[in-house]
Short mmCIF file of C-alpha atoms in Angstrom, two decimals:
data_model
loop_
_atom_site.label_atom_id
_atom_site.label_comp_id
_atom_site.label_asym_id
_atom_site.label_seq_id
_atom_site.Cartn_x
_atom_site.Cartn_y
_atom_site.Cartn_z
CA LEU A 1 4.93 -17.20 -14.46
CA ASP A 2 6.13 -17.27 -18.16
CA LYS A 3 9.97 -15.86 -18.46
CA SER A 4 9.50 -15.59 -22.43
CA THR A 5 6.75 -13.29 -22.89
CA HIS A 6 7.01 -11.58 -19.67
CA THR A 7 4.10 -12.59 -18.43
CA ALA A 8 1.67 -14.29 -15.82
CA LYS A 9 -1.59 -15.57 -14.87
CA LEU A 10 -3.67 -14.25 -12.02
CA LEU A 11 -7.17 -15.67 -11.61
CA SER A 12 -6.97 -16.66 -15.36
CA HIS A 13 -5.98 -13.62 -16.96
CA LYS A 14 -2.72 -11.41 -17.59
CA VAL A 15 -0.20 -9.33 -15.31
CA ASN A 16 3.07 -8.21 -16.69
CA TRP A 17 6.28 -9.48 -15.46
CA ARG A 18 9.67 -7.68 -15.84
CA ASN A 19 13.09 -8.25 -14.83
CA HIS A 20 14.44 -5.30 -15.70
CA CYS A 21 14.50 -1.99 -13.87
CA ALA A 22 14.08 1.05 -16.50
CA ALA A 23 14.80 3.53 -14.36
CA ASN A 24 18.27 2.51 -13.03
CA ASP A 25 18.89 -0.09 -16.29
CA LYS A 26 18.86 -3.41 -13.28
CA PRO A 27 18.26 -6.75 -12.85
CA ILE A 28 15.01 -6.94 -11.04
CA PRO A 29 16.21 -11.56 -10.48
CA HIS A 30 13.51 -11.85 -7.97
CA GLY A 31 11.08 -9.63 -11.33
CA GLN A 32 7.99 -7.83 -10.58
CA PHE A 33 4.40 -7.56 -11.29
CA ASN A 34 2.44 -4.99 -12.47
CA ALA A 35 0.66 -2.96 -10.09
CA ASP A 36 -2.21 -1.89 -12.36
CA ASP A 37 -2.85 -5.28 -14.14
CA ILE A 38 -3.93 -6.79 -11.18
CA LEU A 39 -6.34 -3.66 -9.90
CA GLU A 40 -8.20 -3.98 -13.45
CA ILE A 41 -8.35 -7.60 -12.82
CA LEU A 42 -10.28 -6.86 -9.41
CA LYS A 43 -12.88 -3.89 -10.37
CA PRO A 44 -16.09 -4.61 -9.79
CA LEU A 45 -17.59 -5.43 -14.08
CA LYS A 46 -20.11 -2.69 -13.65
CA VAL A 47 -16.24 -0.23 -13.75
CA ARG A 48 -15.48 -2.01 -17.12
CA SER A 49 -15.94 -1.64 -20.39
CA GLY A 50 -15.69 -4.25 -23.86
CA ALA A 51 -13.59 -7.74 -23.69
CA ASN A 52 -12.42 -6.80 -19.88
CA ALA A 53 -15.58 -7.21 -19.05
CA ARG A 54 -15.09 -11.49 -19.03
CA ASN A 55 -15.47 -13.65 -17.33
CA ARG A 56 -14.00 -11.09 -14.20
CA LYS A 57 -16.00 -11.18 -11.31
CA VAL A 58 -14.24 -11.20 -9.01
CA PHE A 59 -15.51 -8.29 -6.61
CA PRO A 60 -17.96 -9.72 -3.95
CA ASN A 61 -21.35 -8.14 -4.26
CA ASP A 62 -21.79 -6.92 -0.88
CA ALA A 63 -18.42 -5.64 -0.67
CA PHE A 64 -17.42 -2.14 -0.49
CA CYS A 65 -14.27 -3.02 -1.36
CA VAL A 66 -11.36 -5.45 -2.15
CA LEU A 67 -7.54 -5.86 -0.43
CA ALA A 68 -5.47 -7.69 -2.31
CA VAL A 69 -2.51 -8.53 -0.42
CA THR A 70 1.32 -10.43 -2.04
CA THR A 71 4.22 -11.37 -1.02
CA GLU A 72 5.93 -10.28 -4.67
CA ASP A 73 7.44 -7.45 -5.71
CA LEU A 74 5.70 -4.68 -7.62
CA PHE A 75 5.82 -1.92 -10.48
CA CYS A 76 3.14 0.42 -11.82
CA ASP A 77 5.08 2.93 -14.66
CA ILE A 78 7.94 1.92 -16.82
CA ASP A 79 10.22 4.49 -14.28
CA ASP A 80 9.63 3.08 -11.15
CA ILE A 81 12.02 0.95 -8.96
CA PHE A 82 8.21 -1.21 -7.45
CA THR A 83 5.70 -0.01 -5.38
CA ALA A 84 4.91 -0.82 -2.35
CA GLY A 85 0.91 -0.20 -2.97
CA LEU A 86 -1.42 0.62 -5.40
CA ALA A 87 -5.67 1.86 -4.73
CA CYS A 88 -7.82 3.35 -7.43
CA PHE A 89 -11.19 5.06 -5.28
CA ARG A 90 -13.68 4.67 -8.64
CA SER A 91 -13.39 0.28 -8.08
CA LYS A 92 -13.30 0.29 -4.23
CA VAL A 93 -9.52 -2.37 -5.09
CA ALA A 94 -6.27 -1.70 -4.02
CA VAL A 95 -2.82 -4.29 -3.68
CA PHE A 96 0.42 -3.32 -1.76
CA SER A 97 3.05 -5.78 -1.21
CA PHE A 98 4.75 -7.30 1.73
CA TYR A 99 7.98 -7.69 -0.47
CA ARG A 100 9.77 -4.77 0.61
CA TYR A 101 9.16 -4.77 3.94
CA HIS A 102 11.92 -7.39 4.72
CA LYS A 103 13.82 -7.85 1.26
CA GLY A 104 13.27 -4.47 -0.06
CA THR A 105 15.80 -1.27 -0.70
CA THR A 106 15.50 2.59 0.78
CA THR A 107 14.82 3.16 -2.81
CA THR A 108 10.88 3.12 -3.21
CA THR A 109 7.56 4.71 -5.66
CA ARG A 110 4.46 3.66 -3.11
CA ASN A 111 1.15 4.43 -3.95
CA GLY A 112 1.62 4.57 -7.41
CA SER A 113 3.68 8.72 -7.00
CA GLN A 114 7.32 8.15 -8.65
CA PRO A 115 10.41 10.03 -7.39
CA SER A 116 12.12 12.32 -9.61
CA LYS A 117 14.70 10.51 -11.52
CA LYS A 118 17.48 13.07 -10.20
CA ARG A 119 16.95 10.81 -6.80
CA LEU A 120 16.66 7.65 -9.14
CA LYS A 121 19.81 8.38 -10.39
CA SER A 122 21.31 9.21 -6.72
CA GLN A 123 20.36 7.97 -3.89
CA LYS A 124 21.54 4.15 -2.77
CA GLU A 125 20.15 1.67 -2.47
CA GLU A 126 21.24 -0.61 0.17
CA PRO A 127 19.35 -4.01 1.45
CA LEU A 128 17.24 -3.40 4.27
CA ILE A 129 17.67 -5.20 7.69
CA PRO A 130 15.34 -8.58 7.55
CA SER A 131 12.51 -8.09 9.77
CA ARG A 132 11.04 -10.18 11.89
CA ASP A 133 7.75 -11.18 11.55
CA GLY A 134 7.12 -7.65 14.33
CA THR A 135 7.96 -4.97 12.70
CA LEU A 136 6.42 -6.86 9.47
CA LEU A 137 3.57 -6.71 11.13
CA PHE A 138 4.27 -2.99 12.20
CA HIS A 139 4.42 -1.44 8.53
CA ALA A 140 2.38 -3.67 6.26
CA CYS A 141 -0.30 -2.76 8.80
CA LYS A 142 0.22 1.01 7.76
CA THR A 143 0.64 -0.07 3.81
CA ALA A 144 -3.11 -1.32 4.30
CA VAL A 145 -4.92 1.58 6.26
CA HIS A 146 -2.84 3.32 3.88
CA GLU A 147 -4.56 1.98 0.47
CA ILE A 148 -7.77 1.25 1.84
CA ALA A 149 -8.15 4.75 3.03
CA HIS A 150 -7.79 5.95 -0.44
CA MET A 151 -10.93 3.11 -0.84
CA PHE A 152 -13.11 5.11 0.99
CA GLY A 153 -12.14 8.47 -0.21
CA LEU A 154 -8.79 10.33 0.62
CA GLY A 155 -6.13 11.28 -1.16
CA HIS A 156 -2.76 11.76 0.55
CA CYS A 157 -2.71 14.56 3.70
CA VAL A 158 -1.10 17.76 3.16
CA HIS A 159 -2.48 18.83 6.60
CA ARG A 160 -0.05 16.75 8.80
CA LEU A 161 2.11 13.70 10.05
CA CYS A 162 -0.42 11.46 8.56
CA CYS A 163 -1.10 7.47 7.82
CA MET A 164 -2.17 9.15 4.43
CA ASN A 165 1.13 11.13 3.65
CA GLY A 166 2.66 10.06 0.16
CA SER A 167 5.85 8.71 0.71
CA GLY A 168 8.81 9.15 -2.02
CA HIS A 169 11.30 6.17 -0.52
CA LEU A 170 11.19 3.82 2.28
CA LEU A 171 13.60 5.86 5.37
CA GLU A 172 10.27 8.77 4.65
CA ASP A 173 7.70 5.83 4.49
CA PHE A 174 8.81 4.06 8.35
CA VAL A 175 8.98 7.84 10.29
CA ILE A 176 4.47 8.36 8.62
CA PRO A 177 2.44 7.31 11.38
CA HIS A 178 0.12 4.60 11.27
CA HIS A 179 -3.06 7.01 12.68
CA LEU A 180 -5.21 9.78 10.65
CA CYS A 181 -4.84 13.64 11.51
CA PRO A 182 -8.03 15.60 12.53
CA VAL A 183 -8.35 16.67 8.91
CA ASP A 184 -9.24 12.90 7.45
CA LEU A 185 -10.15 11.24 10.76
CA GLY A 186 -13.20 13.66 10.22
CA LYS A 187 -13.04 13.25 6.21
CA LEU A 188 -12.71 9.30 6.65
CA ARG A 189 -16.16 10.29 9.22
CA LEU A 190 -17.55 11.73 6.90
CA VAL A 191 -17.28 8.86 4.44
CA VAL A 192 -18.74 6.20 6.94
CA GLY A 193 -21.23 8.83 8.57
CA GLU A 194 -23.70 6.79 10.96
CA GLY A 195 -21.80 4.67 13.68
CA PHE A 196 -18.86 6.22 13.22
CA GLU A 197 -17.43 6.71 16.86
CA ILE A 198 -13.89 8.46 17.77
CA VAL A 199 -13.57 7.49 21.23
CA PRO A 200 -14.53 3.48 21.12
CA ARG A 201 -12.19 3.73 17.43
CA PHE A 202 -9.63 5.39 20.17
CA GLU A 203 -10.05 2.67 22.30
CA ARG A 204 -10.08 -0.36 19.95
CA LEU A 205 -7.03 1.03 18.77
CA GLY A 206 -5.07 0.88 21.43
CA ALA A 207 -6.02 -2.36 22.52
CA PHE A 208 -4.90 -3.49 18.97
CA TYR A 209 -1.81 -1.63 19.64
CA ARG A 210 -0.79 -3.33 24.30
CA LYS A 211 -1.25 -6.27 22.29
CA HIS A 212 1.61 -6.22 20.27
CA ALA A 213 5.26 -5.41 21.05
CA GLU A 214 6.14 -3.13 18.15
CA PHE A 215 3.13 -0.86 18.81
CA VAL A 216 3.93 0.30 22.31
CA ARG A 217 4.38 4.09 21.13
CA GLU A 218 1.13 3.88 19.24
CA ALA A 219 -0.43 2.92 23.16
CA GLU A 220 1.30 5.69 24.20
CA TRP A 221 -0.31 7.91 21.58
CA VAL A 222 -3.11 6.67 21.96
CA GLU A 223 -3.10 7.05 25.74
CA GLU A 224 -2.62 10.21 25.77
CA VAL A 225 -5.41 11.64 23.08
CA LEU A 226 -7.93 9.60 25.61
CA ILE A 227 -6.70 11.23 28.57
#
């Protein structure tokens, strides 16, 4: 990290970094990395052009998508306070951060969607209660699934409560369920094609939920679905 130039190196390539937020005119002592820059580094060569295509073969030949995970804070645009994750459907790359789930504030711009300036100015930023490992897993799983589903071609859901709902801040994020609604489950089944079996999928989800105490409500929901 070079604070004088506000840049850092990731896989030998430059990523923009900032320690001040223009949206609320507040310092960011811990600093934030630009999520768009990270995606550009991860993109497969076939979707790049020009000088940016040199020496960046990060995307494995046998991969469908690549998800980068970081404990560092992220942002997308100059008027972002922060973003929890960002995905690109065309290039099948995404990144999400654990940072705000255990060190964050109640204001977020998840997945590159920005709240209005009025919301940014009016919403009080309050520290979250430091989370236990289980709580961190609970929130991180949802964000990871959200970003991976974007790479499978699913956009933000406006039909029902769904893991693919967009959110403008963490309190909104926390009420979004872990599961896909019937509309998006149907879309995922269409994309994956042959071999996508709904009942065995729910059975495996239920088995995972039962292993982790923080997913008790999700486990109960799956049991109801399978009745």
